[in-house]
Tab-separated table of C-alpha atoms (C1' of nucleotides) in Angstrom:
chain	number	residue	atom	x	y	z
W	1	MET	CA	-76.290	-106.614	-96.330
W	2	LYS	CA	-77.557	-104.468	-98.630
W	3	LYS	CA	-80.745	-104.927	-101.163
W	4	LEU	CA	-80.162	-105.057	-104.299
W	5	THR	CA	-81.576	-103.794	-107.529
W	6	ILE	CA	-81.406	-103.790	-110.450
W	7	LYS	CA	-78.477	-101.224	-111.213
W	8	ASP	CA	-76.338	-102.798	-108.672
W	9	ILE	CA	-76.788	-106.038	-110.993
W	10	ALA	CA	-76.356	-103.818	-114.039
W	11	LYS	CA	-73.092	-102.324	-113.390
W	12	GLU	CA	-71.451	-105.923	-111.525
W	13	PHE	CA	-71.669	-106.800	-115.368
W	14	ASN	CA	-71.251	-104.733	-117.030
W	15	VAL	CA	-74.960	-103.372	-119.381
W	16	SER	CA	-78.219	-101.012	-118.850
W	17	ILE	CA	-80.961	-101.558	-116.445
W	18	SER	CA	-83.055	-102.503	-119.236
W	19	THR	CA	-80.608	-105.711	-120.121
W	20	VAL	CA	-80.490	-106.253	-116.650
W	21	SER	CA	-84.376	-105.563	-116.277
W	22	LYS	CA	-85.627	-107.536	-119.891
W	23	ALA	CA	-83.306	-110.853	-118.620
W	24	LEU	CA	-84.948	-111.052	-115.360
W	25	ASN	CA	-88.322	-110.671	-117.425
W	26	ASP	CA	-87.010	-113.064	-119.529
W	27	SER	CA	-87.971	-111.588	-122.287
W	28	TYR	CA	-86.486	-112.505	-125.883
W	29	GLU	CA	-84.495	-109.461	-126.826
W	30	ILE	CA	-81.760	-110.945	-124.773
W	31	SER	CA	-79.934	-113.514	-125.733
W	32	GLN	CA	-79.377	-116.247	-124.293
W	33	ALA	CA	-76.270	-116.882	-122.944
W	34	THR	CA	-76.846	-112.672	-120.725
W	35	LYS	CA	-80.282	-113.576	-119.291
W	36	ASP	CA	-78.415	-117.155	-117.466
W	37	LYS	CA	-75.402	-115.155	-116.262
W	38	ILE	CA	-77.896	-112.559	-114.867
W	39	GLN	CA	-80.721	-115.238	-114.061
W	40	LYS	CA	-78.379	-116.657	-112.122
W	41	TYR	CA	-76.263	-114.054	-110.089
W	42	ALA	CA	-80.180	-112.235	-109.280
W	43	LYS	CA	-80.997	-115.198	-107.888
W	44	GLU	CA	-77.838	-116.641	-106.147
W	45	ASN	CA	-77.544	-113.578	-104.691
W	46	ASN	CA	-81.588	-113.070	-103.688
W	47	TYR	CA	-82.766	-110.087	-106.140
W	48	LYS	CA	-86.046	-109.114	-105.604
W	49	PRO	CA	-87.881	-106.825	-107.201
W	50	ASN	CA	-89.027	-103.798	-105.400
W	51	PHE	CA	-92.359	-104.191	-104.235
W	52	ASN	CA	-93.601	-99.815	-104.499
W	53	ALA	CA	-91.356	-99.834	-107.256
W	54	LEU	CA	-93.350	-102.426	-110.067
W	55	SER	CA	-96.843	-100.470	-107.520
W	56	LEU	CA	-95.757	-97.076	-108.480
W	57	LYS	CA	-95.201	-98.319	-111.610
W	58	ASN	CA	-97.916	-100.514	-112.586
W	59	ARG	CA	-100.596	-99.046	-110.677
W	60	SER	CA	-100.799	-101.871	-109.110
W	61	THR	CA	-100.480	-102.756	-105.687
W	62	LYS	CA	-101.252	-106.305	-105.673
W	63	THR	CA	-102.950	-106.002	-101.794
W	64	ILE	CA	-106.719	-106.054	-100.596
W	65	GLY	CA	-107.647	-104.354	-97.891
W	66	VAL	CA	-109.162	-106.017	-95.025
W	67	ILE	CA	-111.412	-104.203	-92.716
W	68	MET	CA	-113.010	-107.001	-90.074
W	69	PRO	CA	-116.183	-105.147	-86.773
W	70	THR	CA	-113.596	-107.262	-84.330
W	71	MET	CA	-111.681	-111.198	-85.198
W	72	LEU	CA	-112.613	-111.995	-81.414
W	73	ASN	CA	-115.566	-113.966	-83.204
W	74	TYR	CA	-114.784	-117.394	-84.221
W	75	PHE	CA	-116.721	-116.445	-87.083
W	76	PHE	CA	-115.150	-113.246	-88.170
W	77	ALA	CA	-111.362	-115.161	-87.593
W	78	GLN	CA	-112.399	-118.223	-89.803
W	79	VAL	CA	-113.677	-114.818	-92.793
W	80	PHE	CA	-110.869	-113.984	-92.763
W	81	LYS	CA	-107.925	-117.346	-92.381
W	82	GLY	CA	-110.462	-117.902	-94.694
W	83	ILE	CA	-109.636	-114.058	-97.697
W	84	GLU	CA	-105.864	-114.244	-96.573
W	85	ASP	CA	-105.660	-118.190	-98.172
W	86	ALA	CA	-107.027	-116.653	-101.079
W	87	ALA	CA	-105.100	-113.500	-101.840
W	88	ASN	CA	-102.397	-116.150	-100.891
W	89	LYS	CA	-103.200	-118.202	-103.364
W	90	ASN	CA	-103.999	-115.869	-105.935
W	91	GLY	CA	-100.283	-113.475	-105.097
W	92	TYR	CA	-102.168	-110.994	-102.878
W	93	LYS	CA	-101.827	-110.107	-99.762
W	94	VAL	CA	-103.697	-108.322	-96.938
W	95	ILE	CA	-103.619	-105.243	-94.926
W	96	THR	CA	-106.015	-106.162	-91.928
W	97	CYS	CA	-108.100	-103.511	-89.657
W	98	ILE	CA	-109.985	-103.644	-87.307
W	99	SER	CA	-113.032	-101.189	-86.841
W	100	ASN	CA	-113.604	-102.229	-83.905
W	101	GLN	CA	-117.482	-101.741	-84.294
W	102	SER	CA	-116.767	-98.253	-84.486
W	103	HIS	CA	-117.879	-96.089	-87.046
W	104	ASN	CA	-115.014	-93.651	-87.020
W	105	LYS	CA	-111.994	-95.573	-86.811
W	106	GLU	CA	-114.587	-97.521	-90.258
W	107	ALA	CA	-113.986	-94.374	-92.314
W	108	GLU	CA	-110.174	-93.733	-90.945
W	109	ILE	CA	-109.351	-96.872	-91.372
W	110	ILE	CA	-111.090	-95.891	-95.267
W	111	GLU	CA	-109.212	-92.896	-95.421
W	112	MET	CA	-105.934	-93.566	-94.408
W	113	LEU	CA	-105.829	-97.194	-96.589
W	114	SER	CA	-106.860	-94.805	-99.654
W	115	ASN	CA	-103.830	-93.667	-100.933
W	116	GLY	CA	-102.287	-96.154	-103.129
W	117	SER	CA	-101.461	-98.767	-100.742
W	118	ILE	CA	-104.255	-101.358	-101.266
W	119	ASP	CA	-106.085	-101.625	-104.582
W	120	GLY	CA	-110.334	-102.350	-102.938
W	121	PHE	CA	-111.892	-103.592	-99.792
W	122	ILE	CA	-113.073	-106.649	-98.109
W	123	LEU	CA	-114.838	-105.142	-95.306
W	124	SER	CA	-118.269	-106.247	-93.013
W	125	MET	CA	-119.418	-102.759	-91.112
W	126	ALA	CA	-118.967	-102.299	-87.815
W	127	LYS	CA	-122.176	-102.694	-85.505
W	128	GLU	CA	-122.674	-98.298	-85.070
W	129	THR	CA	-121.944	-97.467	-88.860
W	130	GLU	CA	-125.347	-99.967	-89.399
W	131	LEU	CA	-127.536	-98.893	-86.470
W	132	LYS	CA	-126.298	-95.227	-87.989
W	133	ASN	CA	-127.272	-96.129	-91.150
W	134	ASP	CA	-124.774	-93.616	-92.038
W	135	PHE	CA	-123.011	-95.031	-95.492
W	136	LYS	CA	-121.261	-91.875	-96.703
W	137	HIS	CA	-117.649	-93.031	-96.663
W	138	PHE	CA	-118.284	-96.296	-98.004
W	139	ASN	CA	-120.125	-94.245	-102.138
W	140	GLU	CA	-117.015	-92.330	-102.310
W	141	THR	CA	-114.511	-94.572	-101.417
W	142	ILE	CA	-116.462	-96.348	-104.766
W	143	GLU	CA	-117.050	-93.201	-106.429
W	144	ASN	CA	-113.533	-92.723	-105.967
W	145	GLY	CA	-112.427	-95.533	-108.039
W	146	THR	CA	-111.357	-98.375	-105.326
W	147	PRO	CA	-114.167	-101.257	-105.412
W	148	ILE	CA	-115.906	-102.735	-102.254
W	149	VAL	CA	-116.801	-105.790	-101.826
W	150	MET	CA	-119.137	-105.934	-98.287
W	151	PHE	CA	-119.719	-109.212	-96.035
W	152	ASP	CA	-122.216	-109.997	-93.262
W	153	ARG	CA	-122.878	-107.278	-92.036
W	154	VAL	CA	-124.275	-105.660	-95.794
W	155	ALA	CA	-125.667	-102.141	-96.481
W	156	HIS	CA	-128.443	-103.372	-99.265
W	157	SER	CA	-128.073	-99.654	-100.675
W	158	ILE	CA	-124.369	-100.438	-101.367
W	159	ASP	CA	-124.208	-101.037	-104.723
W	160	CYS	CA	-121.124	-103.260	-105.019
W	161	ASP	CA	-120.875	-107.177	-104.389
W	162	LYS	CA	-121.831	-108.509	-101.855
W	163	VAL	CA	-121.128	-111.690	-100.464
W	164	ILE	CA	-124.139	-112.634	-97.690
W	165	ALA	CA	-125.689	-116.157	-95.885
W	166	ASP	CA	-129.643	-116.559	-96.536
W	167	ASP	CA	-129.664	-115.559	-92.078
W	168	TYR	CA	-134.188	-115.482	-92.649
W	169	ASN	CA	-134.345	-119.059	-94.715
W	170	GLY	CA	-131.242	-120.479	-92.345
W	171	ALA	CA	-133.399	-119.755	-88.900
W	172	LEU	CA	-136.483	-121.304	-90.607
W	173	ASN	CA	-135.120	-124.108	-91.964
W	174	THR	CA	-133.263	-125.185	-88.275
W	175	VAL	CA	-137.221	-124.488	-87.083
W	176	GLU	CA	-138.709	-126.448	-88.990
W	177	PHE	CA	-135.860	-129.284	-89.088
W	178	LEU	CA	-136.278	-129.114	-85.510
W	179	HIS	CA	-139.920	-129.832	-85.248
W	180	LYS	CA	-139.036	-132.732	-87.581
W	181	LYS	CA	-136.688	-134.509	-85.024
W	182	GLY	CA	-140.059	-133.881	-82.626
W	183	HIS	CA	-139.286	-130.807	-81.077
W	184	LYS	CA	-142.078	-128.854	-78.857
W	185	LYS	CA	-140.214	-125.775	-77.152
W	186	ILE	CA	-137.917	-124.010	-79.454
W	187	ALA	CA	-135.659	-121.120	-78.246
W	188	PHE	CA	-134.196	-117.911	-80.049
W	189	ILE	CA	-130.842	-116.527	-79.290
W	190	SER	CA	-129.140	-113.982	-80.337
W	191	THR	CA	-125.857	-111.482	-79.940
W	192	MET	CA	-126.823	-109.305	-82.116
W	193	SER	CA	-130.933	-108.451	-82.622
W	194	ASP	CA	-130.227	-104.748	-83.346
W	195	LEU	CA	-128.473	-105.359	-86.477
W	196	GLN	CA	-130.407	-106.876	-90.015
W	197	ILE	CA	-128.968	-110.433	-89.935
W	198	GLY	CA	-130.398	-110.416	-86.614
W	199	LYS	CA	-133.312	-109.645	-88.012
W	200	GLN	CA	-133.837	-111.767	-90.443
W	201	ARG	CA	-132.983	-114.851	-87.996
W	202	PHE	CA	-135.541	-113.454	-86.081
W	203	LEU	CA	-137.963	-112.992	-88.297
W	204	GLY	CA	-137.734	-116.347	-90.112
W	205	TYR	CA	-137.772	-118.017	-86.187
W	206	LYS	CA	-140.774	-116.555	-85.730
W	207	LYS	CA	-141.699	-117.749	-89.950
W	208	GLY	CA	-140.780	-121.609	-89.165
W	209	LEU	CA	-142.624	-121.908	-86.216
W	210	GLU	CA	-145.868	-120.678	-88.074
W	211	ASN	CA	-145.205	-122.871	-90.699
W	212	VAL	CA	-145.297	-125.497	-88.938
W	213	GLY	CA	-147.775	-124.956	-86.195
W	214	LEU	CA	-145.736	-124.062	-83.345
W	215	PRO	CA	-146.852	-121.123	-81.037
W	216	PHE	CA	-145.144	-117.968	-80.955
W	217	ASN	CA	-143.991	-117.289	-77.321
W	218	ASP	CA	-141.929	-114.208	-75.824
W	219	ASP	CA	-140.254	-116.466	-73.217
W	220	LEU	CA	-138.040	-117.767	-75.910
W	221	VAL	CA	-136.717	-115.182	-76.994
W	222	VAL	CA	-133.610	-113.611	-75.415
W	223	ASN	CA	-131.911	-110.953	-76.434
W	224	ILE	CA	-128.197	-110.726	-75.500
W	225	LEU	CA	-126.627	-107.666	-76.519
W	226	GLU	CA	-123.415	-106.263	-76.010
W	227	LYS	CA	-123.877	-103.646	-73.205
W	228	ASP	CA	-125.400	-106.884	-71.459
W	229	TYR	CA	-121.770	-108.591	-72.050
W	230	LYS	CA	-119.315	-106.243	-72.400
W	231	LYS	CA	-118.467	-105.752	-68.520
W	232	TYR	CA	-117.273	-109.782	-69.307
W	233	GLU	CA	-114.905	-109.085	-71.965
W	234	LYS	CA	-111.101	-107.448	-70.687
W	235	LYS	CA	-110.356	-103.944	-72.607
T	1	MET	CA	-113.324	-89.661	-110.556
T	2	LYS	CA	-109.033	-90.268	-110.784
T	3	LYS	CA	-107.265	-90.351	-107.551
T	4	LEU	CA	-104.908	-86.344	-107.790
T	5	THR	CA	-102.120	-85.923	-107.901
T	6	ILE	CA	-99.689	-83.101	-107.190
T	7	LYS	CA	-98.826	-82.726	-110.731
T	8	ASP	CA	-102.782	-82.132	-111.299
T	9	ILE	CA	-102.614	-79.571	-108.540
T	10	ALA	CA	-99.351	-77.701	-109.886
T	11	LYS	CA	-101.232	-77.336	-113.583
T	12	GLU	CA	-104.584	-76.429	-111.919
T	13	PHE	CA	-102.317	-73.321	-110.493
T	14	ASN	CA	-99.455	-73.105	-113.164
T	15	VAL	CA	-97.563	-73.383	-110.366
T	16	SER	CA	-94.562	-75.887	-110.806
T	17	ILE	CA	-95.188	-79.482	-109.335
T	18	SER	CA	-92.065	-78.589	-106.617
T	19	THR	CA	-93.872	-75.753	-105.598
T	20	VAL	CA	-96.942	-77.143	-105.101
T	21	SER	CA	-94.959	-80.349	-103.132
T	22	LYS	CA	-93.695	-77.438	-100.805
T	23	ALA	CA	-96.957	-75.927	-99.932
T	24	LEU	CA	-98.583	-79.171	-99.311
T	25	ASN	CA	-95.670	-79.430	-96.838
T	26	ASP	CA	-96.072	-76.294	-95.256
T	27	SER	CA	-92.608	-75.248	-95.911
T	28	TYR	CA	-91.526	-71.833	-95.179
T	29	GLU	CA	-90.178	-71.540	-98.986
T	30	ILE	CA	-93.870	-70.522	-100.467
T	31	SER	CA	-95.875	-67.908	-99.352
T	32	GLN	CA	-99.083	-67.996	-96.661
T	33	ALA	CA	-101.812	-66.737	-100.113
T	34	THR	CA	-99.753	-69.626	-101.897
T	35	LYS	CA	-99.917	-72.293	-99.624
T	36	ASP	CA	-103.479	-71.702	-98.430
T	37	LYS	CA	-104.853	-71.678	-101.623
T	38	ILE	CA	-103.151	-74.865	-102.619
T	39	GLN	CA	-104.243	-76.676	-98.958
T	40	LYS	CA	-107.547	-75.929	-99.238
T	41	TYR	CA	-107.758	-76.785	-102.854
T	42	ALA	CA	-106.040	-80.194	-101.477
T	43	LYS	CA	-108.152	-81.035	-99.554
T	44	GLU	CA	-111.047	-79.747	-101.372
T	45	ASN	CA	-110.165	-82.461	-103.750
T	46	ASN	CA	-109.418	-85.015	-101.137
T	47	TYR	CA	-105.613	-85.134	-101.949
T	48	LYS	CA	-103.686	-87.914	-100.495
T	49	PRO	CA	-100.002	-88.266	-100.736
T	50	ASN	CA	-99.036	-91.852	-103.265
T	51	PHE	CA	-98.834	-94.417	-100.912
T	52	ASN	CA	-95.378	-96.336	-102.994
T	53	ALA	CA	-94.215	-92.857	-104.163
T	54	LEU	CA	-93.813	-92.146	-101.013
T	55	SER	CA	-92.745	-95.751	-99.618
T	56	LEU	CA	-90.060	-95.389	-102.372
T	57	LYS	CA	-88.893	-92.476	-101.494
T	58	ASN	CA	-88.556	-92.764	-97.939
T	59	ARG	CA	-87.253	-96.563	-97.925
T	60	SER	CA	-89.632	-97.195	-95.644
T	61	THR	CA	-93.156	-98.593	-95.508
T	62	LYS	CA	-94.654	-98.155	-92.356
T	63	THR	CA	-95.916	-101.194	-92.541
T	64	ILE	CA	-95.092	-104.068	-90.695
T	65	GLY	CA	-95.418	-107.519	-91.323
T	66	VAL	CA	-97.268	-110.056	-88.888
T	67	ILE	CA	-97.273	-113.808	-88.858
T	68	MET	CA	-99.769	-115.261	-86.573
T	69	PRO	CA	-100.172	-119.198	-86.439
T	70	THR	CA	-103.586	-119.351	-86.420
T	71	MET	CA	-105.984	-116.686	-85.904
T	72	LEU	CA	-108.493	-119.543	-84.805
T	73	ASN	CA	-107.113	-118.544	-81.082
T	74	TYR	CA	-107.604	-116.102	-78.458
T	75	PHE	CA	-104.955	-115.438	-77.148
T	76	PHE	CA	-103.799	-115.219	-81.049
T	77	ALA	CA	-106.735	-113.391	-81.560
T	78	GLN	CA	-106.255	-110.648	-78.658
T	79	VAL	CA	-102.875	-110.389	-79.714
T	80	PHE	CA	-103.244	-109.434	-83.070
T	81	LYS	CA	-105.802	-107.398	-81.682
T	82	GLY	CA	-103.377	-105.850	-79.933
T	83	ILE	CA	-100.829	-105.083	-82.671
T	84	GLU	CA	-103.297	-103.111	-85.241
T	85	ASP	CA	-104.477	-101.510	-82.538
T	86	ALA	CA	-101.007	-99.843	-81.489
T	87	ALA	CA	-99.975	-100.731	-84.864
T	88	ASN	CA	-102.443	-97.638	-86.452
T	89	LYS	CA	-102.034	-94.908	-83.222
T	90	ASN	CA	-97.864	-95.325	-84.658
T	91	GLY	CA	-98.529	-94.827	-87.988
T	92	TYR	CA	-98.439	-97.499	-89.829
T	93	LYS	CA	-99.955	-100.571	-90.993
T	94	VAL	CA	-99.833	-103.756	-90.813
T	95	ILE	CA	-100.187	-106.823	-92.847
T	96	THR	CA	-101.325	-109.923	-92.202
T	97	CYS	CA	-100.408	-113.339	-92.884
T	98	ILE	CA	-101.358	-117.234	-91.864
T	99	SER	CA	-98.522	-119.263	-91.545
T	100	ASN	CA	-101.047	-122.294	-90.112
T	101	GLN	CA	-97.434	-123.835	-88.286
T	102	SER	CA	-97.012	-125.002	-91.740
T	103	HIS	CA	-92.522	-124.228	-91.703
T	104	ASN	CA	-93.033	-123.980	-95.068
T	105	LYS	CA	-95.610	-121.521	-95.768
T	106	GLU	CA	-94.156	-119.425	-92.828
T	107	ALA	CA	-91.527	-119.220	-94.901
T	108	GLU	CA	-93.103	-118.243	-98.635
T	109	ILE	CA	-94.531	-115.642	-96.234
T	110	ILE	CA	-91.557	-114.144	-94.986
T	111	GLU	CA	-90.544	-114.504	-98.815
T	112	MET	CA	-92.629	-112.748	-100.077
T	113	LEU	CA	-93.207	-109.521	-98.478
T	114	SER	CA	-89.139	-109.280	-98.318
T	115	ASN	CA	-89.277	-106.959	-101.117
T	116	GLY	CA	-89.684	-104.023	-99.793
T	117	SER	CA	-93.367	-104.498	-98.240
T	118	ILE	CA	-92.957	-104.024	-95.155
T	119	ASP	CA	-90.252	-102.122	-92.801
T	120	GLY	CA	-89.678	-105.634	-90.001
T	121	PHE	CA	-91.774	-108.271	-88.922
T	122	ILE	CA	-94.090	-109.254	-85.311
T	123	LEU	CA	-94.678	-113.748	-85.241
T	124	SER	CA	-95.057	-116.199	-82.866
T	125	MET	CA	-93.398	-119.404	-84.962
T	126	ALA	CA	-94.828	-122.545	-86.433
T	127	LYS	CA	-95.183	-125.229	-84.813
T	128	GLU	CA	-93.833	-126.986	-87.318
T	129	THR	CA	-90.657	-124.966	-87.431
T	130	GLU	CA	-90.321	-125.190	-83.708
T	131	LEU	CA	-90.027	-129.063	-83.672
T	132	LYS	CA	-88.006	-129.038	-86.926
T	133	ASN	CA	-86.113	-126.774	-85.153
T	134	ASP	CA	-84.956	-124.884	-88.839
T	135	PHE	CA	-84.651	-121.342	-88.549
T	136	LYS	CA	-82.503	-120.187	-91.861
T	137	HIS	CA	-84.985	-118.675	-92.724
T	138	PHE	CA	-85.581	-115.593	-89.788
T	139	ASN	CA	-82.164	-115.976	-90.043
T	140	GLU	CA	-81.607	-114.790	-93.215
T	141	THR	CA	-83.942	-112.496	-93.162
T	142	ILE	CA	-82.383	-110.365	-89.666
T	143	GLU	CA	-79.091	-110.832	-92.261
T	144	ASN	CA	-80.786	-108.884	-94.784
T	145	GLY	CA	-81.557	-106.107	-92.712
T	146	THR	CA	-84.844	-106.671	-92.419
T	147	PRO	CA	-85.916	-107.000	-87.894
T	148	ILE	CA	-88.319	-109.009	-86.268
T	149	VAL	CA	-89.541	-109.108	-83.076
T	150	MET	CA	-90.677	-112.141	-81.858
T	151	PHE	CA	-93.359	-113.035	-78.822
T	152	ASP	CA	-95.042	-115.897	-77.383
T	153	ARG	CA	-93.251	-119.472	-79.507
T	154	VAL	CA	-90.018	-117.659	-79.989
T	155	ALA	CA	-86.635	-119.597	-80.485
T	156	HIS	CA	-84.435	-118.476	-78.042
T	157	SER	CA	-81.036	-118.886	-79.986
T	158	ILE	CA	-82.373	-115.885	-82.813
T	159	ASP	CA	-81.000	-112.911	-82.550
T	160	CYS	CA	-84.252	-110.186	-81.686
T	161	ASP	CA	-85.905	-108.372	-79.695
T	162	LYS	CA	-88.381	-110.948	-78.263
T	163	VAL	CA	-92.462	-110.987	-75.895
T	164	ILE	CA	-92.432	-113.294	-73.997
T	165	ALA	CA	-94.403	-114.925	-70.915
T	166	ASP	CA	-93.008	-116.299	-67.716
T	167	ASP	CA	-94.789	-119.545	-68.751
T	168	TYR	CA	-92.367	-122.000	-65.594
T	169	ASN	CA	-93.830	-119.386	-63.573
T	170	GLY	CA	-96.949	-118.488	-64.195
T	171	ALA	CA	-97.864	-122.428	-63.592
T	172	LEU	CA	-95.838	-123.093	-60.893
T	173	ASN	CA	-97.298	-120.035	-59.089
T	174	THR	CA	-100.252	-121.320	-60.204
T	175	VAL	CA	-99.929	-124.369	-58.282
T	176	GLU	CA	-98.731	-122.903	-55.240
T	177	PHE	CA	-101.881	-120.410	-54.745
T	178	LEU	CA	-104.365	-123.037	-55.844
T	179	HIS	CA	-103.318	-125.160	-52.841
T	180	LYS	CA	-102.870	-122.170	-50.558
T	181	LYS	CA	-106.144	-122.626	-51.544
T	182	GLY	CA	-106.363	-125.950	-49.881
T	183	HIS	CA	-106.570	-127.749	-52.826
T	184	LYS	CA	-104.937	-131.026	-52.433
T	185	LYS	CA	-104.980	-132.594	-56.671
T	186	ILE	CA	-104.213	-129.987	-59.049
T	187	ALA	CA	-104.653	-131.482	-63.135
T	188	PHE	CA	-102.070	-130.341	-66.494
T	189	ILE	CA	-104.131	-130.316	-69.074
T	190	SER	CA	-101.647	-128.733	-72.682
T	191	THR	CA	-102.987	-128.605	-75.976
T	192	MET	CA	-99.119	-128.164	-77.033
T	193	SER	CA	-96.877	-130.648	-75.109
T	194	ASP	CA	-94.503	-130.750	-76.985
T	195	LEU	CA	-93.508	-126.569	-77.592
T	196	GLN	CA	-90.984	-125.004	-75.913
T	197	ILE	CA	-93.990	-123.266	-73.822
T	198	GLY	CA	-95.495	-126.449	-73.233
T	199	LYS	CA	-93.029	-127.728	-71.561
T	200	GLN	CA	-92.113	-124.835	-69.390
T	201	ARG	CA	-95.756	-124.735	-67.908
T	202	PHE	CA	-94.527	-128.032	-66.942
T	203	LEU	CA	-92.224	-128.122	-65.513
T	204	GLY	CA	-93.264	-125.381	-63.545
T	205	TYR	CA	-96.379	-127.303	-62.362
T	206	LYS	CA	-93.763	-130.000	-61.412
T	207	LYS	CA	-91.554	-127.613	-59.552
T	208	GLY	CA	-94.815	-126.271	-57.757
T	209	LEU	CA	-95.747	-130.154	-56.555
T	210	GLU	CA	-92.101	-130.138	-55.454
T	211	ASN	CA	-92.405	-126.176	-53.436
T	212	VAL	CA	-96.233	-127.103	-51.740
T	213	GLY	CA	-95.503	-130.786	-51.168
T	214	LEU	CA	-97.581	-132.300	-53.413
T	215	PRO	CA	-97.068	-135.742	-55.068
T	216	PHE	CA	-97.116	-135.861	-58.449
T	217	ASN	CA	-99.133	-137.482	-59.950
T	218	ASP	CA	-99.107	-139.538	-64.228
T	219	ASP	CA	-103.197	-139.857	-63.981
T	220	LEU	CA	-103.425	-136.662	-63.217
T	221	VAL	CA	-101.756	-134.697	-66.485
T	222	VAL	CA	-103.388	-134.403	-69.831
T	223	ASN	CA	-101.704	-133.668	-73.253
T	224	ILE	CA	-104.439	-133.601	-76.351
T	225	LEU	CA	-102.414	-133.047	-79.301
T	226	GLU	CA	-103.359	-131.593	-82.310
T	227	LYS	CA	-104.615	-134.576	-83.353
T	228	ASP	CA	-106.735	-136.085	-81.191
T	229	TYR	CA	-108.235	-132.181	-81.104
T	230	LYS	CA	-108.065	-131.416	-85.604
T	231	LYS	CA	-111.085	-133.928	-85.788
T	232	TYR	CA	-113.131	-131.393	-84.360
T	233	GLU	CA	-112.757	-128.458	-86.546
T	234	LYS	CA	-113.964	-127.605	-90.029
T	235	LYS	CA	-111.351	-127.957	-93.365
F	1	DG	C1'	-91.099	-66.519	-102.832
F	2	DT	C1'	-90.690	-70.233	-107.037
F	3	DG	C1'	-89.208	-73.163	-111.452
F	4	DA	C1'	-85.717	-77.048	-113.208
F	5	DA	C1'	-83.951	-81.695	-112.079
F	6	DA	C1'	-82.312	-85.385	-110.109
F	7	DG	C1'	-83.384	-89.505	-108.472
F	8	DC	C1'	-86.337	-93.479	-105.742
F	9	DG	C1'	-86.493	-98.862	-108.339
F	10	DC	C1'	-88.816	-100.291	-112.087
F	11	DT	C1'	-90.319	-100.919	-117.197
F	12	DA	C1'	-91.424	-100.501	-121.470
F	13	DA	C1'	-91.287	-97.771	-126.193
F	14	DC	C1'	-87.916	-96.878	-128.908
F	15	DA	C1'	-83.128	-95.897	-130.881
F	16	DC	C1'	-79.716	-97.710	-132.387
A	1	DG	C1'	-79.123	-107.896	-128.394
A	2	DT	C1'	-77.807	-103.940	-126.057
A	3	DG	C1'	-79.122	-98.953	-124.447
A	4	DT	C1'	-80.710	-95.393	-124.087
A	5	DT	C1'	-84.855	-92.263	-122.474
A	6	DA	C1'	-88.913	-91.254	-120.148
A	7	DG	C1'	-92.271	-91.994	-116.676
A	8	DC	C1'	-94.905	-93.882	-112.200
A	9	DG	C1'	-95.528	-89.659	-108.179
A	10	DC	C1'	-93.195	-87.382	-104.943
A	11	DT	C1'	-89.070	-84.953	-102.516
A	12	DT	C1'	-84.810	-82.420	-101.956
A	13	DT	C1'	-81.239	-80.108	-103.692
A	14	DC	C1'	-79.960	-75.995	-105.850
A	15	DA	C1'	-80.736	-71.891	-109.001
A	16	DC	C1'	-83.030	-68.222	-110.398
DNA sequence: GTGAAAGCGCTAACAC
DNA sequence: GTGTTAGCGCTTTCAC
């Protein structure tokens, strides 16, 4: 069964394609009788306006490009669920790609999607991008008129909207909270001490200790870096 | 900076758009000199053929619709990574939607993407779909000429390609393996005893016990259903 | 070697 | 109330 087009419907009723188009869009120009029969026929035969034709015409794809550093991580999986859900509710689709923490892959993804596939990006930087401090691809994208919204692992120097957590005060408040509960030996364990968000948390942790008058003890700080836990991951 | 089109390039060099198109596609009809200057200009100005125009013309979008029951689950997150990776390597994009185990949402997603947005589906059934045994939306999609590939939670009655694990023998072999290691009390814990894959594993488990001559003990079977662990999940 | 024109499916301005 | 036409960006057949 071939996909139905406006043209097919026009032929069916011996009217012009513009009549069909208007009827389907419930235009006031078209008589109720015509609209009724055309809409009925369209529904019965499962007509759906072609996505690419609409996107081409409207210069808008109603789809968002999402770039995730990884999905094998409960935080990012949750964020993805949230994005997908909100997008759908607002009539948007989501094209998702995984940078796998690689700067190169990230740039490639942006390149691949910068051809009218999407209306804009939502992304969290690859680790490598942050370490390299190389944001050229982001800047070019924005200059080319494709909006970017960054979350979690963001580059503050980029001029775009960002959604972040208050990592510094989060850690600080946690220390104060634990201290209030009577705890004296508060450890800091991080898997991302090399990233900005990790550093902020560490600074908040130290400041928290200072605030409550606890000594900072290097032995209570554990940094698990990727190279260490990577070996446990199947490739 | 507006996005460059073939038309812009044509104007730049005072040639026709078809010349530009051919030059960019390295056609033998065009002189090397013309090709060189046009290709150079295109590259320098970051020309990219418009995705929607190509899809419209070619009737192929080079994108796959992926429907996941959930992403908050290491198995599905891994599968997603695999799909995304393989797709990208083959020049495909991936539009991913989460059914959240809902039959309705699953049908809506299929409906939403069945307008020429994608060339085909890769999906794992929502739990509700399996329990309801209602596969109308799948059959209609296939009849309409959109291919479906199912994985993991599949409906065997649907005529399409499927990628599955051998749940029955997997469980059976595991029991035999453990028995060979000297274990006598082998428990069965499942979070999906209501799904086909869960039932297969359970049958394999029982058969395994039988094969090695161990008694089946109901107390060693634990079924954790969604309603039980759901309360631990943030909504 | 280059260009004109039709067509992919759709919308919208403008006839009639 | 309905139809014609141009155009979105691109490819491709057919002229020249």
